[in-house]
Coordinates of N, CA, C and O in Angstrom, one line a residue:
X1 N 87.2 101.4 127.3 CA 87.5 101.5 125.9 C 86.4 100.8 125.1 O 86.0 99.7 125.4
X2 N 85.9 101.5 124.0 CA 84.9 101.0 123.2 C 85.4 100.1 122.1 O 86.4 100.4 121.5
X3 N 84.7 99.0 121.8 CA 85.1 98.1 120.7 C 84.7 98.7 119.4 O 83.8 99.5 119.3
X4 N 85.4 98.3 118.4 CA 85.2 98.8 117.0 C 84.3 97.7 116.3 O 84.7 96.5 116.3
X5 N 83.2 98.1 115.8 CA 82.4 97.1 115.1 C 82.7 97.1 113.6 O 82.8 98.1 113.0
X6 N 83.0 95.9 113.2 CA 83.4 95.7 111.8 C 82.2 95.8 110.8 O 82.3 95.9 109.6
X7 N 81.0 95.8 111.4 CA 79.8 95.9 110.5 C 79.4 97.3 110.2 O 78.5 97.5 109.4
X8 N 80.0 98.3 110.8 CA 79.7 99.7 110.6 C 80.9 100.3 109.9 O 82.0 100.2 110.3
X9 N 80.6 101.0 108.8 CA 81.6 101.7 108.0 C 81.4 103.2 108.3 O 80.3 103.7 108.5
X10 N 82.5 103.9 108.3 CA 82.5 105.3 108.5 C 81.9 106.0 107.2 O 82.0 105.5 106.1
X11 N 81.3 107.2 107.4 CA 80.8 107.9 106.2 C 81.9 108.2 105.1 O 81.7 108.1 104.0
X12 N 83.1 108.4 105.6 CA 84.2 108.7 104.7 C 84.6 107.5 103.8 O 85.0 107.7 102.7
X13 N 84.4 106.3 104.4 CA 84.8 105.1 103.6 C 83.8 104.9 102.4 O 84.2 104.4 101.3
X14 N 82.6 105.4 102.5 CA 81.6 105.3 101.4 C 82.1 106.2 100.3 O 82.0 105.8 99.1
X15 N 82.6 107.4 100.6 CA 83.0 108.3 99.6 C 84.3 107.8 98.9 O 84.4 107.9 97.7
X16 N 85.2 107.2 99.7 CA 86.4 106.6 99.1 C 86.0 105.5 98.2 O 86.6 105.3 97.1
X17 N 85.1 104.6 98.6 CA 84.7 103.5 97.8 C 84.0 104.0 96.5 O 84.3 103.5 95.4
X18 N 83.2 105.0 96.5 CA 82.6 105.6 95.4 C 83.6 106.2 94.4 O 83.6 105.9 93.2
X19 N 84.6 106.8 94.9 CA 85.7 107.4 94.1 C 86.5 106.3 93.4 O 86.9 106.3 92.3
X20 N 86.8 105.2 94.2 CA 87.5 104.1 93.7 C 86.8 103.4 92.5 O 87.3 103.1 91.5
X21 N 85.5 103.1 92.7 CA 84.7 102.5 91.7 C 84.6 103.4 90.5 O 84.7 102.9 89.3
X22 N 84.5 104.7 90.7 CA 84.5 105.6 89.5 C 85.8 105.6 88.7 O 85.8 105.8 87.5
X23 N 86.9 105.4 89.4 CA 88.2 105.4 88.7 C 88.6 104.1 88.1 O 89.6 104.0 87.4
X24 N 87.9 103.0 88.4 CA 88.4 101.7 88.0 C 88.6 101.6 86.5 O 89.6 101.0 86.0
X25 N 87.6 102.1 85.7 CA 87.9 102.1 84.2 C 89.2 102.8 83.8 O 89.8 102.3 82.9
X26 N 89.5 103.8 84.4 CA 90.8 104.5 84.1 C 92.0 103.7 84.5 O 92.9 103.6 83.8
X27 N 91.9 103.1 85.7 CA 93.1 102.4 86.2 C 93.3 101.1 85.5 O 94.4 100.5 85.6
X28 N 92.3 100.6 84.8 CA 92.5 99.3 84.0 C 93.4 99.5 82.8 O 94.0 98.6 82.4
X29 N 93.6 100.7 82.4 CA 94.4 101.0 81.2 C 95.7 101.7 81.8 O 95.7 102.8 82.1
X30 N 96.8 100.9 81.8 CA 98.0 101.4 82.4 C 98.5 102.6 81.7 O 99.0 103.5 82.4
X31 N 98.4 102.6 80.4 CA 98.9 103.8 79.7 C 98.2 105.1 80.1 O 98.8 106.1 80.3
X32 N 96.9 105.0 80.3 CA 96.1 106.1 80.8 C 96.5 106.6 82.2 O 96.6 107.7 82.5
X33 N 96.8 105.6 83.1 CA 97.3 105.9 84.4 C 98.6 106.7 84.4 O 98.7 107.8 85.0
X34 N 99.6 106.3 83.6 CA 100.8 107.0 83.5 C 100.7 108.3 82.8 O 101.3 109.3 83.1
X35 N 99.8 108.4 81.8 CA 99.6 109.6 81.1 C 99.0 110.7 82.0 O 99.5 111.8 82.1
X36 N 98.1 110.3 82.8 CA 97.5 111.2 83.8 C 98.5 111.6 84.9 O 98.5 112.7 85.3
X37 N 99.3 110.6 85.3 CA 100.4 111.0 86.3 C 101.3 112.0 85.7 O 101.8 112.9 86.4
X38 N 101.7 111.8 84.4 CA 102.6 112.8 83.8 C 102.0 114.1 83.6 O 102.7 115.1 83.5
X39 N 100.6 114.2 83.5 CA 99.9 115.5 83.4 C 100.1 116.2 84.7 O 100.3 117.4 84.7
X40 N 100.1 115.5 85.8 CA 100.2 116.1 87.1 C 101.7 116.5 87.4 O 102.0 117.6 87.9
X41 N 102.6 115.6 87.0 CA 104.1 115.9 87.2 C 104.8 115.4 86.0 O 105.3 114.3 85.9
X42 N 105.0 116.3 85.0 CA 105.7 115.9 83.8 C 107.2 115.5 84.0 O 107.7 114.8 83.1
X43 N 107.8 115.8 85.1 CA 109.1 115.4 85.4 C 109.2 114.2 86.3 O 110.3 114.0 87.0
X44 N 108.2 113.4 86.5 CA 108.2 112.2 87.3 C 109.0 111.2 86.7 O 108.5 110.5 85.7
X45 N 110.2 110.9 87.1 CA 111.1 110.0 86.5 C 110.5 108.6 86.5 O 110.6 107.8 85.5
X46 N 109.9 108.2 87.6 CA 109.3 106.9 87.7 C 108.2 106.7 86.7 O 108.1 105.7 86.0
X47 N 107.3 107.7 86.6 CA 106.2 107.7 85.6 C 106.7 107.6 84.2 O 106.2 106.9 83.3
X48 N 107.8 108.4 83.9 CA 108.4 108.4 82.5 C 108.9 107.0 82.2 O 108.8 106.5 81.1
X49 N 109.6 106.5 83.2 CA 110.2 105.1 83.0 C 109.2 104.1 82.8 O 109.3 103.2 81.9
X50 N 108.1 104.1 83.6 CA 107.0 103.1 83.4 C 106.3 103.3 82.1 O 106.0 102.3 81.4
X51 N 106.1 104.5 81.7 CA 105.5 104.8 80.4 C 106.4 104.3 79.2 O 105.9 103.7 78.3
X52 N 107.7 104.6 79.4 CA 108.6 104.1 78.4 C 108.6 102.6 78.2 O 108.7 102.0 77.1
X53 N 108.6 101.9 79.4 CA 108.6 100.4 79.4 C 107.3 99.9 78.7 O 107.4 99.0 77.9
X54 N 106.2 100.5 79.1 CA 104.9 100.1 78.5 C 104.9 100.3 77.0 O 104.5 99.4 76.2
X55 N 105.4 101.4 76.5 CA 105.5 101.7 75.1 C 106.4 100.8 74.4 O 106.2 100.3 73.3
X56 N 107.6 100.5 75.0 CA 108.5 99.6 74.4 C 108.0 98.2 74.3 O 108.2 97.5 73.3
X57 N 107.3 97.8 75.3 CA 106.7 96.4 75.3 C 105.6 96.3 74.2 O 105.4 95.3 73.6
X58 N 105.0 97.5 73.8 CA 104.0 97.5 72.7 C 104.7 97.6 71.3 O 104.0 97.7 70.3
X59 N 106.0 97.8 71.3 CA 106.7 98.0 70.1 C 106.8 99.4 69.6 O 107.3 99.7 68.5
X60 N 106.4 100.4 70.4 CA 106.5 101.8 70.0 C 107.8 102.3 70.5 O 107.9 103.1 71.5
X61 N 108.9 101.9 69.8 CA 110.2 102.3 70.3 C 110.5 103.8 70.2 O 111.3 104.3 71.1
X62 N 110.0 104.4 69.2 CA 110.3 105.9 69.1 C 109.8 106.6 70.3 O 110.5 107.5 70.9
X63 N 108.5 106.3 70.8 CA 108.0 107.0 72.0 C 108.7 106.5 73.2 O 108.9 107.3 74.1
X64 N 109.0 105.2 73.3 CA 109.7 104.7 74.4 C 111.1 105.4 74.6 O 111.5 105.8 75.7
X65 N 111.8 105.6 73.5 CA 113.1 106.3 73.5 C 112.9 107.7 74.0 O 113.7 108.1 74.8
X66 N 111.9 108.4 73.6 CA 111.7 109.8 74.0 C 111.5 109.8 75.5 O 112.0 110.7 76.2
X67 N 110.7 108.9 76.1 CA 110.5 108.8 77.5 C 111.7 108.5 78.3 O 112.1 109.1 79.3
X68 N 112.5 107.4 77.8 CA 113.7 107.0 78.5 C 114.8 108.1 78.4 O 115.5 108.4 79.4
X69 N 114.8 108.8 77.3 CA 115.8 109.9 77.1 C 115.5 111.0 78.1 O 116.4 111.6 78.7
X70 N 114.2 111.3 78.3 CA 113.9 112.3 79.3 C 114.2 111.9 80.7 O 114.7 112.7 81.5
X71 N 114.0 110.6 81.0 CA 114.4 110.1 82.4 C 115.9 110.2 82.6 O 116.4 110.6 83.6
X72 N 116.7 109.9 81.5 CA 118.1 110.0 81.6 C 118.6 111.4 81.8 O 119.5 111.7 82.6
X73 N 117.9 112.3 81.2 CA 118.1 113.7 81.3 C 117.9 114.2 82.8 O 118.6 114.9 83.4
X74 N 116.8 113.7 83.4 CA 116.4 114.0 84.8 C 117.3 113.3 85.8 O 117.6 113.9 86.8
X75 N 117.7 112.1 85.5 CA 118.5 111.2 86.4 C 119.7 110.6 85.7 O 119.8 109.4 85.4
X76 N 120.7 111.5 85.3 CA 121.8 111.0 84.4 C 122.6 109.9 85.1 O 123.3 109.1 84.4
X77 N 122.7 109.8 86.4 CA 123.5 108.8 87.0 C 122.8 107.5 87.3 O 123.4 106.6 87.7
X78 N 121.5 107.4 86.9 CA 120.8 106.2 87.1 C 121.1 105.2 86.0 O 120.6 105.4 84.9
X79 N 121.8 104.1 86.3 CA 122.2 103.1 85.4 C 121.0 102.4 84.8 O 121.0 102.1 83.6
X80 N 120.0 102.1 85.6 CA 118.8 101.4 85.1 C 118.1 102.1 84.0 O 117.7 101.6 83.0
X81 N 117.9 103.4 84.2 CA 117.2 104.2 83.2 C 118.1 104.3 81.9 O 117.5 104.2 80.8
X82 N 119.4 104.4 82.0 CA 120.2 104.5 80.8 C 120.2 103.1 80.1 O 120.2 103.1 78.9
X83 N 120.2 102.1 80.9 CA 120.1 100.7 80.3 C 118.8 100.6 79.5 O 118.8 100.0 78.4
X84 N 117.7 101.1 80.0 CA 116.4 101.0 79.3 C 116.5 101.8 78.0 O 116.0 101.3 77.0
X85 N 117.1 103.0 78.1 CA 117.3 103.8 76.9 C 118.1 103.0 75.8 O 117.7 102.9 74.6
X86 N 119.2 102.4 76.3 CA 120.1 101.7 75.3 C 119.4 100.5 74.7 O 119.5 100.3 73.5
X87 N 118.6 99.8 75.5 CA 117.9 98.6 75.0 C 116.8 99.1 74.0 O 116.6 98.4 72.9
X88 N 116.1 100.2 74.3 CA 115.1 100.7 73.3 C 115.8 101.1 72.0 O 115.2 100.8 70.9
X89 N 116.9 101.8 72.1 CA 117.6 102.2 70.9 C 118.1 100.9 70.1 O 117.9 100.9 68.9
X90 N 118.5 99.9 70.8 CA 118.9 98.7 70.2 C 117.8 98.0 69.4 O 117.9 97.6 68.3
X91 N 116.6 97.9 70.1 CA 115.4 97.3 69.5 C 114.9 98.2 68.3 O 114.2 97.6 67.4
X92 N 115.2 99.5 68.4 CA 114.7 100.4 67.3 C 115.6 100.4 66.1 O 115.4 101.1 65.1
X93 N 116.7 99.5 66.2 CA 117.6 99.5 65.0 C 118.6 100.6 65.0 O 119.1 101.0 63.9
X94 N 118.9 101.2 66.2 CA 119.9 102.3 66.3 C 121.1 101.8 67.2 O 121.3 102.3 68.2
X95 N 121.8 100.8 66.6 CA 122.9 100.2 67.5 C 124.0 101.1 67.9 O 124.6 100.9 68.9
X96 N 124.4 102.1 67.0 CA 125.5 103.0 67.4 C 125.1 103.8 68.6 O 125.9 104.0 69.6
X97 N 123.9 104.3 68.7 CA 123.4 105.1 69.8 C 123.3 104.2 71.0 O 123.6 104.6 72.2
X98 N 122.8 103.0 70.8 CA 122.7 102.0 71.9 C 124.0 101.7 72.5 O 124.2 101.7 73.7
X99 N 125.0 101.5 71.6 CA 126.4 101.2 72.1 C 126.9 102.3 73.0 O 127.6 102.0 74.0
X100 N 126.7 103.5 72.6 CA 127.2 104.7 73.3 C 126.6 104.7 74.7 O 127.3 105.0 75.7
X101 N 125.3 104.4 74.8 CA 124.6 104.3 76.2 C 125.2 103.2 77.0 O 125.5 103.3 78.2
X102 N 125.4 102.0 76.4 CA 126.0 100.9 77.1 C 127.4 101.2 77.6 O 127.9 100.8 78.7
X103 N 128.2 101.9 76.7 CA 129.6 102.2 77.1 C 129.6 103.2 78.3 O 130.5 103.1 79.1
X104 N 128.6 104.1 78.3 CA 128.5 105.0 79.5 C 128.2 104.3 80.8 O 128.8 104.6 81.8
X105 N 127.4 103.3 80.7 CA 127.1 102.4 81.8 C 128.4 101.7 82.3 O 128.7 101.7 83.5
X106 N 129.1 101.1 81.3 CA 130.3 100.3 81.7 C 131.4 101.2 82.2 O 132.2 100.7 83.0
X107 N 131.4 102.5 81.9 CA 132.4 103.4 82.5 C 132.2 103.5 84.0 O 133.1 103.7 84.7
X108 N 130.9 103.4 84.4 CA 130.6 103.4 85.9 C 130.6 102.1 86.5 O 131.0 101.9 87.7
X109 N 130.1 101.1 85.8 CA 130.0 99.7 86.3 C 130.7 98.7 85.3 O 130.0 98.0 84.6
X110 N 132.0 98.6 85.3 CA 132.7 97.8 84.3 C 132.5 96.3 84.4 O 132.7 95.6 83.4
X111 N 131.9 95.8 85.4 CA 131.7 94.4 85.5 C 130.3 94.0 85.3 O 129.9 92.8 85.5
X112 N 129.5 94.9 84.8 CA 128.1 94.6 84.5 C 127.9 93.7 83.3 O 128.0 94.1 82.2
X113 N 127.7 92.4 83.6 CA 127.7 91.4 82.5 C 126.6 91.6 81.5 O 126.7 91.4 80.3
X114 N 125.4 92.0 82.0 CA 124.3 92.2 81.1 C 124.5 93.3 80.2 O 124.2 93.2 79.0
X115 N 125.1 94.4 80.7 CA 125.4 95.5 79.8 C 126.5 95.2 78.8 O 126.4 95.6 77.6
X116 N 127.5 94.4 79.2 CA 128.5 93.9 78.3 C 127.9 93.1 77.1 O 128.3 93.2 76.0
X117 N 126.9 92.3 77.5 CA 126.2 91.5 76.5 C 125.5 92.4 75.5 O 125.5 92.2 74.3
X118 N 124.8 93.3 76.1 CA 124.0 94.3 75.2 C 124.9 95.1 74.3 O 124.6 95.3 73.1
X119 N 126.1 95.5 74.9 CA 127.1 96.2 74.1 C 127.5 95.3 72.9 O 127.7 95.8 71.8
X120 N 127.8 94.1 73.2 CA 128.2 93.1 72.2 C 127.2 93.0 71.1 O 127.5 93.0 69.9
X121 N 125.9 92.9 71.5 CA 124.8 92.9 70.5 C 124.8 94.1 69.6 O 124.7 94.1 68.4
X122 N 125.0 95.3 70.2 CA 125.0 96.6 69.5 C 126.1 96.6 68.5 O 126.0 97.0 67.4
X123 N 127.3 96.2 69.0 CA 128.5 96.2 68.1 C 128.3 95.2 67.0 O 128.7 95.5 65.9
X124 N 127.8 94.0 67.3 CA 127.6 93.0 66.2 C 126.6 93.6 65.2 O 126.8 93.3 64.0
X125 N 125.6 94.3 65.6 CA 124.7 94.8 64.6 C 125.3 95.9 63.7 O 124.9 96.1 62.6
X126 N 126.4 96.5 64.2 CA 127.1 97.5 63.4 C 128.2 96.8 62.6 O 128.9 97.5 61.8
X127 N 128.5 95.5 62.9 CA 129.5 94.8 62.2 C 130.9 95.1 62.7 O 131.9 94.8 62.1
X128 N 131.0 95.7 63.9 CA 132.3 96.1 64.5 C 132.6 95.3 65.8 O 133.6 95.6 66.4
X129 N 131.9 94.2 66.0 CA 132.1 93.5 67.3 C 133.5 92.9 67.4 O 134.2 93.2 68.4
X130 N 133.9 92.1 66.5 CA 135.3 91.5 66.7 C 136.4 92.5 66.9 O 137.2 92.3 67.8
X131 N 136.4 93.5 66.1 CA 137.5 94.5 66.2 C 137.4 95.3 67.5 O 138.4 95.4 68.2
X132 N 136.3 95.8 67.9 CA 136.2 96.6 69.1 C 136.3 95.8 70.4 O 136.9 96.3 71.3
X133 N 135.7 94.7 70.4 CA 135.8 93.9 71.6 C 137.2 93.4 71.8 O 137.8 93.4 72.9
X134 N 137.9 93.0 70.8 CA 139.2 92.5 70.9 C 140.2 93.6 71.3 O 141.2 93.3 72.0
X135 N 139.9 94.8 70.9 CA 140.8 95.9 71.3 C 140.5 96.5 72.6 O 141.3 97.3 73.1
X136 N 139.3 96.2 73.2 CA 139.0 96.8 74.5 C 139.7 96.1 75.6 O 140.0 94.9 75.5
X137 N 140.0 96.9 76.6 CA 140.7 96.2 77.8 C 139.6 95.8 78.8 O 138.8 96.6 79.1
X138 N 139.7 94.6 79.2 CA 138.7 94.1 80.2 C 139.2 94.5 81.6 O 140.4 94.6 81.9
X139 N 138.2 94.9 82.5 CA 138.6 95.3 83.8 C 139.2 94.1 84.6 O 138.9 92.9 84.2
X140 N 139.9 94.4 85.6 CA 140.5 93.3 86.4 C 139.4 92.4 86.9 O 138.4 92.8 87.3
X141 N 139.7 91.1 86.9 CA 138.8 90.1 87.4 C 137.7 89.7 86.4 O 136.9 88.9 86.7
X142 N 137.8 90.2 85.1 CA 136.9 89.8 84.1 C 137.6 89.2 82.9 O 138.8 89.4 82.9
X143 N 136.9 88.6 82.1 CA 137.6 88.0 80.9 C 137.1 88.8 79.7 O 136.0 89.3 79.6
X144 N 138.0 88.9 78.7 CA 137.7 89.6 77.5 C 136.9 88.6 76.6 O 137.4 87.5 76.4
X145 N 135.9 89.1 76.0 CA 135.1 88.2 75.0 C 135.9 88.1 73.7 O 136.5 89.0 73.3
X146 N 136.0 86.9 73.2 CA 136.6 86.6 71.9 C 135.6 86.0 71.0 O 134.8 85.2 71.4
X147 N 135.7 86.4 69.7 CA 134.8 85.9 68.7 C 135.0 84.4 68.5 O 136.1 83.9 68.6
X148 N 133.9 83.7 68.2 CA 134.0 82.2 67.9 C 134.7 82.0 66.6 O 134.5 82.8 65.7
X149 N 135.4 81.0 66.5 CA 136.1 80.7 65.2 C 135.5 79.6 64.5 O 135.0 78.7 64.9

């Protein structure tokens, strides 16, 4: 059996290195990476979600919402994607739409405390928190939130 010398690189590795170096400026900009990925596969749920998160973190909630809405359309049962959509709607000042997304999540996962908190925030922004929370029935094993007096 012949030993492998670490000082010798295969001809293919030089080509790979050259391509990697050539792409570095592109890969440094995350938005460009996801844009190019979506050009290849416009229905890539992971790519849409990552682009939505990036845009939301930059404060571009309109674009983030569009990306998250598409992900939810592609993967309607994925709670994490729906949560991202709800949070972007909430941050964009659209609490009624955000509340609807959070309620859809709670229909599937009624004990999700983070989603309950976000729903409370959305309801509070609408001015309907005390009335709606007090009238909602809490699932078994959970407590119903009550407004502070």
